[in-house]
Short mmCIF file of C-alpha atoms and ligand atoms in Angstrom, two decimals:
data_model
loop_
_atom_site.label_atom_id
_atom_site.label_comp_id
_atom_site.label_asym_id
_atom_site.label_seq_id
_atom_site.Cartn_x
_atom_site.Cartn_y
_atom_site.Cartn_z
CA MET A 1 167.15 124.24 80.05
CA TYR A 2 163.41 124.98 80.10
CA ASP A 3 163.49 127.43 77.25
CA ALA A 4 161.16 127.83 74.31
CA ALA A 5 163.19 125.39 72.22
CA THR A 6 162.77 122.64 74.84
CA THR A 7 159.05 123.33 75.06
CA ALA A 8 158.74 123.21 71.26
CA LEU A 9 160.82 120.06 71.11
CA ILE A 10 158.78 118.05 73.60
CA ALA A 11 155.53 119.44 72.19
CA ALA A 12 156.49 117.99 68.81
CA LEU A 13 156.86 114.46 70.20
CA PRO A 14 153.84 112.24 69.55
CA HIS A 15 153.92 110.33 72.85
CA PRO A 16 153.65 111.64 76.44
CA VAL A 17 156.84 113.31 77.69
CA LEU A 18 157.41 115.00 81.05
CA LEU A 19 160.35 116.91 82.50
CA VAL A 20 160.69 116.44 86.24
CA ASP A 21 163.05 118.05 88.75
CA MET A 22 165.01 116.01 91.29
CA ALA A 23 162.26 116.48 93.89
CA GLY A 24 159.71 114.92 91.53
CA GLY A 25 158.01 118.18 90.58
CA VAL A 26 156.72 118.25 87.02
CA VAL A 27 158.37 121.16 85.23
CA LYS A 28 156.98 120.57 81.76
CA ALA A 29 154.45 118.27 80.14
CA ASN A 30 153.75 118.00 76.44
CA PRO A 31 150.15 117.85 75.11
CA PRO A 32 149.90 114.00 75.04
CA ALA A 33 151.11 113.95 78.67
CA THR A 34 148.52 116.57 79.61
CA GLU A 35 145.87 114.50 77.90
CA LEU A 36 146.92 111.43 79.88
CA PHE A 37 147.41 113.00 83.32
CA GLY A 38 145.09 116.02 83.12
CA ALA A 39 145.75 119.74 82.71
CA ARG A 40 147.02 120.16 86.26
CA ILE A 41 149.99 117.90 85.80
CA ALA A 42 152.37 120.83 85.21
CA GLY A 43 153.66 121.87 88.63
CA ALA A 44 152.28 118.77 90.32
CA GLN A 45 154.25 116.03 92.06
CA ILE A 46 154.83 113.17 89.63
CA ARG A 47 154.67 110.59 92.44
CA ALA A 48 151.06 111.58 93.05
CA HIS A 49 150.23 110.58 89.49
CA LEU A 50 152.34 107.49 89.09
CA ARG A 51 151.59 105.50 92.19
CA GLN A 52 151.63 101.95 90.83
CA PRO A 53 154.33 100.17 92.90
CA GLU A 54 156.57 99.18 89.99
CA VAL A 55 156.69 102.70 88.52
CA ALA A 56 156.86 104.41 91.91
CA GLY A 57 159.85 102.25 92.88
CA MET A 58 161.59 103.02 89.62
CA LEU A 59 160.96 106.77 90.04
CA ASP A 60 162.38 106.72 93.57
CA ARG A 61 165.55 105.09 92.30
CA VAL A 62 166.01 107.50 89.40
CA LEU A 63 165.18 110.60 91.48
CA GLY A 64 167.56 109.20 94.07
CA GLY A 65 170.42 109.33 91.58
CA VAL A 66 170.29 106.16 89.45
CA PRO A 67 170.88 107.45 85.87
CA GLU A 68 167.99 105.62 84.23
CA GLY A 69 165.18 103.17 84.75
CA SER A 70 162.05 101.80 83.15
CA ALA A 71 158.76 100.26 84.27
CA SER A 72 155.25 99.60 83.02
CA PHE A 73 151.79 100.52 84.27
CA VAL A 74 148.20 100.28 83.10
CA SER A 75 145.89 103.27 82.72
CA SER A 76 142.21 102.99 82.02
CA SER A 77 139.80 105.43 80.51
CA GLY A 78 136.26 104.15 80.14
CA SER A 79 136.42 100.50 79.18
CA ARG A 80 139.75 100.84 77.41
CA GLU A 81 142.95 99.85 79.16
CA THR A 82 146.31 101.07 77.95
CA VAL A 83 149.64 99.53 78.91
CA TRP A 84 152.35 102.18 79.19
CA HIS A 85 156.07 101.65 79.27
CA VAL A 86 157.86 104.51 81.06
CA ILE A 87 161.51 105.30 80.57
CA ALA A 88 163.12 107.78 82.98
CA ARG A 89 166.53 109.26 82.26
CA HIS A 90 168.71 112.01 83.72
CA VAL A 91 169.46 114.72 81.21
CA GLY A 92 171.90 116.62 83.44
CA ASP A 93 171.08 119.96 85.00
CA GLY A 94 168.97 118.30 87.73
CA THR A 95 166.28 117.24 85.29
CA VAL A 96 164.80 113.84 84.59
CA VAL A 97 162.89 113.19 81.37
CA LEU A 98 160.06 110.70 81.49
CA SER A 99 158.99 109.27 78.19
CA LEU A 100 155.90 107.07 77.90
CA GLY A 101 155.13 104.60 75.13
CA ASP A 102 151.82 102.84 74.51
CA VAL A 103 152.73 99.13 74.34
CA SER A 104 149.15 97.80 74.49
CA ASP A 105 149.28 96.32 70.98
CA ILE A 106 152.58 94.57 71.64
CA GLU A 107 151.25 93.19 74.94
CA ALA A 108 148.03 92.05 73.25
CA ALA A 109 149.94 90.33 70.44
CA GLU A 110 152.16 88.64 73.00
CA ALA A 111 149.13 87.47 75.00
CA GLN A 112 147.53 86.19 71.80
CA ARG A 113 150.67 84.26 70.94
CA ARG A 114 150.76 82.68 74.41
CA ASP A 115 147.07 81.73 74.14
CA PHE A 116 147.66 80.26 70.73
CA VAL A 117 150.51 78.05 71.90
CA ALA A 118 148.49 76.99 74.94
CA ASN A 119 145.48 76.15 72.75
CA VAL A 120 147.48 74.16 70.23
CA SER A 121 149.22 72.21 72.97
CA HIS A 122 145.92 71.50 74.67
CA GLU A 123 144.26 70.36 71.45
CA LEU A 124 147.15 68.02 70.65
CA ARG A 125 147.46 66.71 74.16
CA SER A 126 144.00 65.18 74.42
CA PRO A 127 144.29 62.86 71.38
CA LEU A 128 147.87 62.05 72.37
CA THR A 129 146.75 61.02 75.85
CA VAL A 130 144.14 58.72 74.33
CA LEU A 131 146.70 57.24 71.92
CA SER A 132 149.29 56.56 74.65
CA GLY A 133 146.61 55.02 76.85
CA PHE A 134 145.56 52.58 74.18
CA ILE A 135 149.14 51.75 73.19
CA GLU A 136 149.79 50.79 76.79
CA THR A 137 146.61 48.73 76.91
CA LEU A 138 147.50 46.90 73.72
CA GLN A 139 150.98 46.17 75.04
CA GLY A 140 149.30 44.39 77.96
CA PRO A 141 147.01 41.33 77.91
CA ALA A 142 144.35 43.13 75.82
CA GLY A 143 146.75 42.89 72.88
CA ASP A 144 145.94 39.19 72.59
CA ASP A 145 142.18 39.77 72.34
CA PRO A 146 141.34 40.27 68.65
CA GLY A 147 137.98 41.94 69.40
CA ALA A 148 139.45 44.51 71.81
CA ARG A 149 142.41 45.06 69.51
CA ALA A 150 140.19 45.95 66.55
CA GLU A 151 138.09 48.31 68.66
CA PHE A 152 141.09 50.09 70.18
CA LEU A 153 142.84 50.43 66.84
CA GLY A 154 139.68 52.05 65.48
CA ILE A 155 139.70 54.63 68.30
CA MET A 156 143.42 55.21 67.78
CA ALA A 157 142.89 55.80 64.07
CA ASP A 158 140.18 58.41 64.88
CA GLN A 159 142.49 60.23 67.25
CA ALA A 160 145.36 60.18 64.76
CA GLU A 161 142.99 61.61 62.16
CA ARG A 162 142.00 64.35 64.58
CA MET A 163 145.62 65.34 65.02
CA THR A 164 146.21 65.27 61.26
CA GLY A 165 143.16 67.52 60.80
CA LEU A 166 144.42 69.95 63.41
CA VAL A 167 147.90 70.11 61.94
CA SER A 168 146.59 70.64 58.41
CA ASP A 169 144.23 73.41 59.63
CA LEU A 170 147.16 75.08 61.39
CA LEU A 171 149.27 74.86 58.26
CA SER A 172 146.55 76.30 56.09
CA LEU A 173 145.97 79.12 58.56
CA SER A 174 149.64 80.04 58.52
CA ARG A 175 149.80 79.80 54.71
CA VAL A 176 146.78 82.07 54.31
CA GLU A 177 148.13 84.53 56.86
CA SER A 178 151.50 84.78 55.19
CA ALA A 179 149.93 85.38 51.76
CA GLU A 180 147.18 87.68 53.04
CA LYS A 181 148.65 90.83 51.52
CA ILE A 182 148.84 89.33 48.04
CA ARG A 183 145.41 89.51 46.46
CA PRO A 184 144.67 86.60 44.11
CA ARG A 185 143.81 87.61 40.53
CA THR A 186 142.70 84.55 38.57
CA PRO A 187 139.04 84.74 37.50
CA VAL A 188 137.14 82.07 39.42
CA SER A 189 133.60 80.83 38.80
CA ILE A 190 131.70 80.75 42.08
CA ASP A 191 129.24 78.33 40.49
CA MET A 192 132.09 75.86 39.95
CA VAL A 193 133.45 76.41 43.45
CA LEU A 194 130.07 75.78 45.05
CA LYS A 195 129.26 72.73 42.90
CA ALA A 196 132.66 71.15 43.63
CA THR A 197 132.20 71.80 47.35
CA LEU A 198 128.72 70.30 47.42
CA ALA A 199 129.95 67.26 45.48
CA ALA A 200 132.75 66.71 48.03
CA LEU A 201 130.26 66.98 50.89
CA ARG A 202 127.65 64.75 49.23
CA PRO A 203 128.17 61.77 51.60
CA GLN A 204 127.69 63.96 54.71
CA ILE A 205 124.66 65.68 53.18
CA GLU A 206 123.08 62.33 52.44
CA ALA A 207 123.92 60.93 55.86
CA ALA A 208 122.27 63.94 57.51
CA GLN A 209 119.26 63.56 55.19
CA LEU A 210 119.29 67.23 54.34
CA SER A 211 117.77 68.85 51.33
CA ILE A 212 119.81 71.52 49.61
CA SER A 213 118.39 74.44 47.72
CA TYR A 214 120.86 75.88 45.22
CA GLN A 215 120.26 79.31 43.70
CA VAL A 216 123.11 80.62 41.62
CA PRO A 217 122.30 82.52 38.40
CA ASP A 218 123.96 81.08 35.27
CA ASP A 219 125.34 84.43 34.23
CA ILE A 220 126.89 85.31 37.59
CA ALA A 221 130.21 87.18 37.31
CA ASP A 222 133.55 85.56 38.10
CA VAL A 223 135.55 86.84 41.07
CA PRO A 224 139.30 87.43 41.05
CA GLY A 225 140.32 84.67 43.40
CA ASP A 226 142.13 81.55 44.44
CA TYR A 227 139.98 78.55 43.51
CA ASP A 228 141.26 76.16 46.18
CA GLN A 229 140.96 78.72 48.94
CA LEU A 230 137.41 79.61 47.92
CA VAL A 231 136.52 75.91 48.02
CA GLN A 232 137.96 75.86 51.53
CA VAL A 233 135.72 78.79 52.54
CA PHE A 234 132.50 77.21 51.32
CA HIS A 235 133.52 73.75 52.46
CA ASN A 236 133.72 75.02 56.01
CA LEU A 237 130.54 77.12 55.83
CA ILE A 238 128.47 74.29 54.35
CA GLU A 239 130.05 71.70 56.64
CA ASN A 240 129.21 73.90 59.63
CA ALA A 241 125.62 74.20 58.41
CA LEU A 242 125.54 70.40 58.25
CA LYS A 243 127.20 69.85 61.63
CA TYR A 244 125.46 72.54 63.66
CA GLY A 245 122.31 73.38 61.72
CA PHE A 246 121.12 69.95 60.57
CA SER A 247 118.08 70.03 62.85
CA GLY A 248 116.43 72.41 60.36
CA GLY A 249 116.39 69.68 57.73
CA ARG A 250 117.50 71.90 54.86
CA ILE A 251 120.27 74.20 53.72
CA GLU A 252 120.18 77.02 51.21
CA VAL A 253 123.19 77.95 49.11
CA ALA A 254 122.68 81.09 47.07
CA ALA A 255 124.78 83.64 45.23
CA GLN A 256 123.74 87.03 44.04
CA GLN A 257 125.52 89.83 42.25
CA MET A 258 125.04 93.29 43.75
CA PRO A 259 126.03 96.53 42.03
CA ALA A 260 127.21 98.09 45.30
CA MET A 261 127.55 97.47 49.01
CA PRO A 262 128.73 99.81 51.79
CA GLY A 263 132.46 99.39 52.34
CA PHE A 264 133.13 98.13 48.81
CA GLU A 265 134.09 99.87 45.62
CA GLY A 266 132.14 98.47 42.72
CA ALA A 267 130.11 95.32 42.34
CA VAL A 268 130.23 92.38 44.73
CA LEU A 269 129.00 88.82 44.91
CA ARG A 270 127.14 87.83 48.01
CA VAL A 271 127.31 84.09 48.55
CA SER A 272 125.04 82.90 51.35
CA VAL A 273 125.00 79.62 53.21
CA ARG A 274 121.87 79.37 55.29
CA ASP A 275 120.68 76.73 57.70
CA PHE A 276 117.45 76.48 59.65
CA GLY A 277 118.92 74.91 62.78
CA GLU A 278 119.24 76.14 66.35
CA GLY A 279 120.97 79.40 65.52
CA ILE A 280 123.69 81.08 67.55
CA ASP A 281 123.34 83.24 70.65
CA PRO A 282 124.33 86.82 69.69
CA VAL A 283 127.00 86.93 72.43
CA HIS A 284 129.04 84.38 70.50
CA ILE A 285 128.77 85.89 67.03
CA PRO A 286 131.59 88.47 67.23
CA ARG A 287 133.97 85.79 68.52
CA LEU A 288 133.23 82.96 66.07
CA THR A 289 136.14 83.83 63.79
CA GLU A 290 138.67 83.71 66.64
CA ARG A 291 140.99 80.75 66.48
CA PHE A 292 139.76 77.78 68.50
CA TYR A 293 136.51 79.49 69.43
CA ARG A 294 133.62 77.04 69.70
CA VAL A 295 130.17 77.72 71.08
CA ASP A 296 129.80 74.28 72.57
CA LYS A 297 133.29 72.92 72.96
CA ALA A 298 132.36 69.36 73.79
CA ARG A 299 129.83 69.01 70.99
CA SER A 300 132.01 70.62 68.39
CA ARG A 301 134.96 68.46 69.40
CA ASP A 302 132.81 65.31 69.18
CA SER A 303 132.05 66.20 65.59
CA GLY A 304 135.79 66.55 64.95
CA GLY A 305 135.88 70.37 65.01
CA THR A 306 138.90 72.33 66.18
CA GLY A 307 137.38 75.80 65.92
CA LEU A 308 139.88 76.91 63.28
CA GLY A 309 137.48 76.75 60.31
CA LEU A 310 135.99 80.24 60.56
CA ALA A 311 139.37 81.78 61.41
CA ILE A 312 140.65 80.38 58.10
CA VAL A 313 137.50 81.58 56.30
CA LYS A 314 137.98 85.10 57.61
CA HIS A 315 141.63 85.26 56.51
CA ILE A 316 140.86 83.87 53.06
CA LEU A 317 138.06 86.38 52.54
CA SER A 318 140.25 89.21 53.73
CA ARG A 319 142.93 88.10 51.24
CA HIS A 320 140.22 88.42 48.58
CA ARG A 321 139.35 91.89 49.97
CA GLY A 322 136.02 90.42 50.99
CA ARG A 323 134.13 90.06 54.24
CA LEU A 324 132.16 87.54 56.29
CA VAL A 325 128.76 88.64 57.65
CA ILE A 326 127.00 86.42 60.18
CA ARG A 327 123.30 86.74 60.94
CA SER A 328 121.50 84.38 63.25
CA ALA A 329 118.26 84.11 65.15
CA GLN A 330 118.01 81.51 67.88
CA GLY A 331 115.64 78.75 66.94
CA GLU A 332 115.48 79.94 63.35
CA GLY A 333 118.92 79.29 61.96
CA THR A 334 121.98 81.09 60.71
CA ILE A 335 123.10 82.83 57.53
CA PHE A 336 126.78 83.17 56.69
CA ASP A 337 127.33 85.67 53.87
CA ALA A 338 130.67 85.72 52.10
CA VAL A 339 130.93 89.04 50.27
CA LEU A 340 133.51 89.12 47.48
CA PRO A 341 134.38 92.05 45.23
CA CYS A 342 133.94 90.97 41.61
CA GLY A 343 135.54 93.86 39.73
CA PRO A 344 139.10 93.55 38.40
CA PRO A 345 141.61 93.76 41.29
CA GLN A 346 143.15 97.19 41.79
CA ASN A 347 145.02 96.42 44.97
N1 ATP B 1 125.78 77.11 61.12
C1 ATP B 1 126.07 77.14 62.42
N2 ATP B 1 125.10 77.01 63.36
C2 ATP B 1 125.40 77.03 64.69
N3 ATP B 1 126.66 77.17 65.18
C3 ATP B 1 127.67 77.30 64.29
C4 ATP B 1 127.44 77.31 62.88
N4 ATP B 1 128.63 77.46 62.26
C5 ATP B 1 129.56 77.55 63.23
N5 ATP B 1 129.00 77.45 64.45
C6 ATP B 1 129.70 77.52 65.77
O1 ATP B 1 130.91 78.21 65.52
C7 ATP B 1 132.03 77.44 66.00
C8 ATP B 1 133.25 77.75 65.16
O2 ATP B 1 133.13 77.22 63.85
P1 ATP B 1 134.45 76.79 63.08
O3 ATP B 1 134.07 76.36 61.71
O4 ATP B 1 135.43 77.89 63.24
O5 ATP B 1 134.98 75.57 63.95
P2 ATP B 1 134.56 74.04 63.99
O6 ATP B 1 133.54 73.74 62.93
O7 ATP B 1 134.22 73.73 65.41
O8 ATP B 1 135.91 73.30 63.65
P3 ATP B 1 136.63 73.14 62.22
O9 ATP B 1 135.92 74.05 61.25
O10 ATP B 1 138.03 73.57 62.50
O11 ATP B 1 136.48 71.72 61.89
C9 ATP B 1 131.54 76.01 65.94
O12 ATP B 1 132.26 75.23 66.87
C10 ATP B 1 130.08 76.15 66.30
O13 ATP B 1 129.94 76.17 67.70
MG1 MG B 2 133.89 74.33 60.92
#
């Protein structure tokens, strides 16, 4: 059973595999198993290495005669945790084969999905609670008071708008995600995208009394892109600068063509949206593009934000084979750079 062919066979498998006798002694371990448990695993007692209760219980049952079993455990090396799924099976001849699979990515995706559902439900529940509360109030005596009725209907309309905004953000996120592999090819003028975006945001810009500096060269190259999605990108970046960086009094929108940039083949456009507001604490920066991530939840929610904007931006840029770079200094403001390849699409 433990001949050269068996050794060669388990050595060829990419994941950790161990052969164990009925007393739990490790007879053979392939290189990934040695890497996981250490060089002295061969000849050792498997129970000494797999002591987590769920796995230990499963091993006892299988070594006690149950033909097969499976269990999971977590190993950590440094700061990285790996979730392993172990399958133990009798192969006859008094040998049990233990095969380990790294299921960390599956577990992480599952956790992300659960978080996502929890977040969506939470975000929808608050406006719904407000709506039901006011419906009840209006069904009571307050319904006969025209002043109160007008005020409550105004609040209800705001909440309904919030929910509509959330649902449309969710839909656009899922549309962008499902089309992410297909790179858009139509030549798009960034100058037109930025001008259309600024025109749409004109009322907010005026209300915030901000001055805008606009620096886009006339002869700037087109990018292969999706016009509407690029408008969405800069709408969110400029709107964020307005909502969170207005204290600086001005915003700069600039685009520049660069012959090369690390990580890109060929020329790129760097489109920057810069504000001179409070800036963002560096601890938050890597997480800003996560769905529903907001630095100051209450404040962002008051301004109607759901924290999906930058997640959508990131996906749209990645569909364009581009990248988002965030630089910020507290008290000085923030620069969001959207980097877009401008050569003809190859992939
Ligand atoms: N220019 C900025 N200055 C300071 N903080 C910012 C800036 N842009 C974004 N942020 C922070 O990043 C968070 C995430 O931004 P994002 O655009 O994803 O969400 P949002 O604006 O809150 O909601 P939505 O875009 O869905 O309406 C914001 O809530 C805010 O806390
Ligand atoms: Mg936003």
